[in-house]
């Protein structure tokens, strides 16, 4: 059996969520790095998929439609990537719109929490980094805090402010992971656990319990 060798990137974000590049520039960058198979997997958003598909076709790269769904497992925030989805699936788009609304509520609470510890204007600062006003993430907050000199790196932001028990952390009830997987399957896609090494699973059965579920 012949095996096709090449470079694939099946998890990347555009400015439709928390990436730094417009869709066409993102696809062009991928091609310049030798990527032959590309998926756009913006957080809780599929608005850029059509544009990415067209850009990929024009540059001769294979494309896979995708999304990264915010979810939770045993109270821990996890992300589930959906690949080869139908981005027009009504149940998928409706649920993603609901998640984005809840993201905005969380963002406002995060802004209040920073103000309460004497760091005002963080919500407004974060919004300046979010071209998509419907999707404000912790990454946008982190970029503002770094560029305003409060922290020296995004890693420092998360360590000082955005972990459980820290002053900028806001607990949020996301979609159960099993529901996120079902949502992706219902849209014709394959569900993949994003960055599995990132989650803190001690006391919850460990990484293998998460992977089994």
mmCIF file of C-alpha atoms in Angstrom:
data_model
loop_
_atom_site.group_PDB
_atom_site.id
_atom_site.type_symbol
_atom_site.label_atom_id
_atom_site.label_comp_id
_atom_site.label_asym_id
_atom_site.label_seq_id
_atom_site.Cartn_x
_atom_site.Cartn_y
_atom_site.Cartn_z
ATOM 1 C CA UNK A 1 0.000 0.000 0.000
ATOM 2 C CA UNK A 2 1.356 3.419 -0.928
ATOM 3 C CA UNK A 3 1.603 5.939 1.871
ATOM 4 C CA UNK A 4 1.328 9.638 1.143
ATOM 5 C CA UNK A 5 3.843 11.597 3.198
ATOM 6 C CA UNK A 6 3.322 15.267 3.911
ATOM 7 C CA UNK A 7 2.683 17.962 6.477
ATOM 8 C CA UNK A 8 -0.763 18.334 8.046
ATOM 9 C CA UNK A 9 -2.124 20.939 10.449
ATOM 10 C CA UNK A 10 -5.536 19.913 11.722
ATOM 11 C CA UNK A 11 -5.842 22.448 14.544
ATOM 12 C CA UNK A 12 -5.423 26.147 13.809
ATOM 13 C CA UNK A 13 -7.329 29.354 14.550
ATOM 14 C CA UNK A 14 -8.021 32.491 12.557
ATOM 15 C CA UNK A 15 -9.149 35.941 13.646
ATOM 16 C CA UNK A 16 -12.696 34.590 13.683
ATOM 17 C CA UNK A 17 -11.734 33.321 17.147
ATOM 18 C CA UNK A 18 -8.406 33.881 18.928
ATOM 19 C CA UNK A 19 -5.933 33.579 16.061
ATOM 20 C CA UNK A 20 -3.898 36.562 14.899
ATOM 21 C CA UNK A 21 -4.329 36.218 11.115
ATOM 22 C CA UNK A 22 -7.240 36.639 8.692
ATOM 23 C CA UNK A 23 -8.318 33.401 7.061
ATOM 24 C CA UNK A 24 -6.618 33.993 3.697
ATOM 25 C CA UNK A 25 -3.330 34.961 5.357
ATOM 26 C CA UNK A 26 -3.513 31.924 7.642
ATOM 27 C CA UNK A 27 -3.954 29.553 4.698
ATOM 28 C CA UNK A 28 -1.146 31.258 2.785
ATOM 29 C CA UNK A 29 1.159 30.926 5.814
ATOM 30 C CA UNK A 30 0.336 27.228 6.117
ATOM 31 C CA UNK A 31 1.152 26.672 2.453
ATOM 32 C CA UNK A 32 4.435 28.577 2.831
ATOM 33 C CA UNK A 33 5.376 26.189 5.656
ATOM 34 C CA UNK A 34 4.742 23.144 3.470
ATOM 35 C CA UNK A 35 1.327 22.186 4.830
ATOM 36 C CA UNK A 36 -0.547 19.941 2.404
ATOM 37 C CA UNK A 37 -3.591 19.147 4.550
ATOM 38 C CA UNK A 38 -5.179 21.940 6.584
ATOM 39 C CA UNK A 39 -8.161 22.285 8.914
ATOM 40 C CA UNK A 40 -9.560 25.529 10.291
ATOM 41 C CA UNK A 41 -10.802 24.842 13.833
ATOM 42 C CA UNK A 42 -11.810 28.163 15.342
ATOM 43 C CA UNK A 43 -13.167 28.187 18.883
ATOM 44 C CA UNK A 44 -16.956 27.738 18.863
ATOM 45 C CA UNK A 45 -17.179 29.374 15.426
ATOM 46 C CA UNK A 46 -17.482 28.134 11.838
ATOM 47 C CA UNK A 47 -17.912 31.449 10.018
ATOM 48 C CA UNK A 48 -14.440 31.252 8.489
ATOM 49 C CA UNK A 49 -14.712 27.724 7.112
ATOM 50 C CA UNK A 50 -16.116 28.666 3.711
ATOM 51 C CA UNK A 51 -13.475 31.328 3.140
ATOM 52 C CA UNK A 52 -10.732 28.945 4.249
ATOM 53 C CA UNK A 53 -11.977 26.252 1.880
ATOM 54 C CA UNK A 54 -11.879 28.659 -1.048
ATOM 55 C CA UNK A 55 -8.417 29.949 -0.121
ATOM 56 C CA UNK A 56 -7.098 26.403 0.222
ATOM 57 C CA UNK A 57 -8.514 25.434 -3.173
ATOM 58 C CA UNK A 58 -6.909 28.450 -4.829
ATOM 59 C CA UNK A 59 -3.517 27.540 -3.340
ATOM 60 C CA UNK A 60 -3.735 23.812 -4.017
ATOM 61 C CA UNK A 61 -3.877 22.558 -0.433
ATOM 62 C CA UNK A 62 -6.315 19.895 0.792
ATOM 63 C CA UNK A 63 -8.815 21.281 3.282
ATOM 64 C CA UNK A 64 -10.866 19.826 6.135
ATOM 65 C CA UNK A 65 -13.716 21.777 7.721
ATOM 66 C CA UNK A 66 -13.452 22.005 11.485
ATOM 67 C CA UNK A 67 -14.344 23.619 14.790
ATOM 68 C CA UNK A 68 -13.085 23.514 18.384
ATOM 69 C CA UNK A 69 -15.947 23.138 20.850
ATOM 70 C CA UNK A 70 -15.658 24.365 24.433
ATOM 71 C CA UNK A 71 -16.780 21.608 26.784
ATOM 72 C CA UNK A 72 -16.226 20.174 30.239
ATOM 73 C CA UNK A 73 -15.451 16.788 31.735
ATOM 74 C CA UNK A 74 -15.980 16.143 35.436
ATOM 75 C CA UNK A 75 -15.895 19.887 36.069
ATOM 76 C CA UNK A 76 -12.688 20.401 34.078
ATOM 77 C CA UNK A 77 -12.679 22.585 30.969
ATOM 78 C CA UNK A 78 -11.729 20.607 27.860
ATOM 79 C CA UNK A 79 -11.754 21.325 24.142
ATOM 80 C CA UNK A 80 -13.068 18.914 21.519
ATOM 81 C CA UNK A 81 -12.063 19.422 17.904
ATOM 82 C CA UNK A 82 -14.576 18.427 15.255
ATOM 83 C CA UNK A 83 -13.110 17.519 11.856
ATOM 84 C CA UNK A 84 -14.894 17.026 8.544
ATOM 85 C CA UNK A 85 -18.037 18.634 9.903
ATOM 86 C CA UNK A 86 -20.913 20.093 7.924
ATOM 87 C CA UNK A 87 -20.491 23.711 8.992
ATOM 88 C CA UNK A 88 -24.074 24.477 7.905
ATOM 89 C CA UNK A 89 -25.605 21.874 10.221
ATOM 90 C CA UNK A 90 -28.394 23.695 12.046
ATOM 91 C CA UNK A 91 -27.977 21.958 15.407
ATOM 92 C CA UNK A 92 -24.253 22.693 15.351
ATOM 93 C CA UNK A 93 -24.571 26.364 14.427
ATOM 94 C CA UNK A 94 -27.360 26.911 16.970
ATOM 95 C CA UNK A 95 -25.351 25.380 19.808
ATOM 96 C CA UNK A 96 -22.201 27.278 18.870
ATOM 97 C CA UNK A 97 -24.161 30.545 18.909
ATOM 98 C CA UNK A 98 -25.384 29.713 22.423
ATOM 99 C CA UNK A 99 -21.841 28.967 23.581
ATOM 100 C CA UNK A 100 -20.600 32.274 22.179
ATOM 101 C CA UNK A 101 -23.304 34.124 24.115
ATOM 102 C CA UNK A 102 -22.174 32.407 27.301
ATOM 103 C CA UNK A 103 -18.575 33.315 26.473
ATOM 104 C CA UNK A 104 -19.574 36.973 26.436
ATOM 105 C CA UNK A 105 -21.213 36.649 29.855
ATOM 106 C CA UNK A 106 -18.048 35.030 31.215
ATOM 107 C CA UNK A 107 -15.902 37.784 29.694
ATOM 108 C CA UNK A 108 -17.916 40.448 31.473
ATOM 109 C CA UNK A 109 -17.517 38.628 34.780
ATOM 110 C CA UNK A 110 -13.776 38.340 34.151
ATOM 111 C CA UNK A 111 -13.580 42.080 33.544
ATOM 112 C CA UNK A 112 -15.376 42.680 36.837
ATOM 113 C CA UNK A 113 -12.979 40.353 38.667
ATOM 114 C CA UNK A 114 -9.937 42.239 37.377
ATOM 115 C CA UNK A 115 -11.504 45.561 38.323
ATOM 116 C CA UNK A 116 -12.103 44.217 41.825
ATOM 117 C CA UNK A 117 -8.354 43.678 42.317
ATOM 118 C CA UNK A 118 -7.454 47.140 41.043
ATOM 119 C CA UNK A 119 -6.883 46.424 37.331
ATOM 120 C CA UNK A 120 -9.608 48.374 35.515
ATOM 121 C CA UNK A 121 -10.386 48.437 31.811
ATOM 122 C CA UNK A 122 -9.305 44.855 31.115
ATOM 123 C CA UNK A 123 -12.551 43.884 29.378
ATOM 124 C CA UNK A 124 -12.397 46.887 27.071
ATOM 125 C CA UNK A 125 -8.721 46.194 26.415
ATOM 126 C CA UNK A 126 -9.424 42.569 25.556
ATOM 127 C CA UNK A 127 -12.175 43.559 23.124
ATOM 128 C CA UNK A 128 -9.639 45.564 21.120
ATOM 129 C CA UNK A 129 -7.854 42.270 20.327
ATOM 130 C CA UNK A 130 -11.014 40.453 19.208
ATOM 131 C CA UNK A 131 -11.984 41.194 15.586
ATOM 132 C CA UNK A 132 -15.015 38.943 16.059
ATOM 133 C CA UNK A 133 -17.085 40.746 18.730
ATOM 134 C CA UNK A 134 -19.115 37.580 19.273
ATOM 135 C CA UNK A 135 -16.129 35.613 20.480
ATOM 136 C CA UNK A 136 -14.028 37.017 23.297
ATOM 137 C CA UNK A 137 -11.620 34.505 24.824
ATOM 138 C CA UNK A 138 -9.090 34.343 27.634
ATOM 139 C CA UNK A 139 -6.360 34.686 25.007
ATOM 140 C CA UNK A 140 -7.643 38.175 24.153
ATOM 141 C CA UNK A 141 -7.479 39.098 27.835
ATOM 142 C CA UNK A 142 -3.966 37.714 28.005
ATOM 143 C CA UNK A 143 -2.746 39.700 25.004
ATOM 144 C CA UNK A 144 -4.053 42.908 26.542
ATOM 145 C CA UNK A 145 -2.410 42.205 29.906
ATOM 146 C CA UNK A 146 0.929 41.496 28.221
ATOM 147 C CA UNK A 147 0.862 44.506 25.893
ATOM 148 C CA UNK A 148 -0.199 46.809 28.738
ATOM 149 C CA UNK A 149 2.824 45.681 30.764
ATOM 150 C CA UNK A 150 0.940 43.979 33.582
ATOM 151 C CA UNK A 151 2.480 40.618 32.659
ATOM 152 C CA UNK A 152 5.562 39.710 30.649
ATOM 153 C CA UNK A 153 4.068 36.731 28.803
ATOM 154 C CA UNK A 154 0.813 34.953 28.117
ATOM 155 C CA UNK A 155 2.063 32.089 30.274
ATOM 156 C CA UNK A 156 2.460 34.485 33.190
ATOM 157 C CA UNK A 157 -1.090 35.770 32.677
ATOM 158 C CA UNK A 158 -2.543 32.282 32.961
ATOM 159 C CA UNK A 159 -0.336 31.377 35.938
ATOM 160 C CA UNK A 160 -1.129 34.577 37.883
ATOM 161 C CA UNK A 161 -4.737 35.213 36.970
ATOM 162 C CA UNK A 162 -6.571 32.520 35.027
ATOM 163 C CA UNK A 163 -6.232 29.268 36.913
ATOM 164 C CA UNK A 164 -8.753 28.093 39.527
ATOM 165 C CA UNK A 165 -8.298 30.084 42.694
ATOM 166 C CA UNK A 166 -6.632 33.006 40.924
ATOM 167 C CA UNK A 167 -8.239 36.488 40.912
ATOM 168 C CA UNK A 168 -9.042 36.563 37.178
ATOM 169 C CA UNK A 169 -10.492 33.057 36.995
ATOM 170 C CA UNK A 170 -14.236 32.724 36.442
ATOM 171 C CA UNK A 171 -15.742 29.261 36.704
ATOM 172 C CA UNK A 172 -18.112 28.470 33.862
ATOM 173 C CA UNK A 173 -20.361 25.516 33.054
ATOM 174 C CA UNK A 174 -19.549 24.468 29.504
ATOM 175 C CA UNK A 175 -21.256 21.854 27.365
ATOM 176 C CA UNK A 176 -20.665 18.327 28.727
ATOM 177 C CA UNK A 177 -17.932 16.607 26.729
ATOM 178 C CA UNK A 178 -20.256 13.757 25.748
ATOM 179 C CA UNK A 179 -22.710 16.305 24.325
ATOM 180 C CA UNK A 180 -19.933 18.055 22.411
ATOM 181 C CA UNK A 181 -18.917 14.732 20.862
ATOM 182 C CA UNK A 182 -22.539 13.975 19.935
ATOM 183 C CA UNK A 183 -22.903 17.453 18.428
ATOM 184 C CA UNK A 184 -19.865 16.881 16.214
ATOM 185 C CA UNK A 185 -21.027 13.419 15.192
ATOM 186 C CA UNK A 186 -24.465 14.812 14.388
ATOM 187 C CA UNK A 187 -22.808 17.264 11.999
ATOM 188 C CA UNK A 188 -21.096 14.378 10.229
ATOM 189 C CA UNK A 189 -17.700 14.965 11.824
ATOM 190 C CA UNK A 190 -15.021 13.137 13.775
ATOM 191 C CA UNK A 191 -14.387 14.199 17.372
ATOM 192 C CA UNK A 192 -10.796 14.602 18.595
ATOM 193 C CA UNK A 193 -9.621 15.647 22.058
ATOM 194 C CA UNK A 194 -7.548 18.796 21.654
ATOM 195 C CA UNK A 195 -4.127 19.077 23.376
ATOM 196 C CA UNK A 196 -4.741 16.151 25.785
ATOM 197 C CA UNK A 197 -1.593 16.855 27.799
ATOM 198 C CA UNK A 198 -2.858 20.233 28.980
ATOM 199 C CA UNK A 199 -5.680 19.138 31.290
ATOM 200 C CA UNK A 200 -5.283 18.678 35.025
ATOM 201 C CA UNK A 201 -6.802 15.262 35.659
ATOM 202 C CA UNK A 202 -5.216 14.320 38.997
ATOM 203 C CA UNK A 203 -7.959 13.102 41.280
ATOM 204 C CA UNK A 204 -10.275 12.495 38.337
ATOM 205 C CA UNK A 205 -8.857 9.155 37.247
ATOM 206 C CA UNK A 206 -5.942 10.560 35.281
ATOM 207 C CA UNK A 207 -5.416 11.090 31.580
ATOM 208 C CA UNK A 208 -6.510 7.574 30.692
ATOM 209 C CA UNK A 209 -9.943 8.128 32.258
ATOM 210 C CA UNK A 210 -10.372 11.295 30.187
ATOM 211 C CA UNK A 211 -9.251 9.543 27.015
ATOM 212 C CA UNK A 212 -11.552 6.570 27.632
ATOM 213 C CA UNK A 213 -14.557 8.868 28.051
#
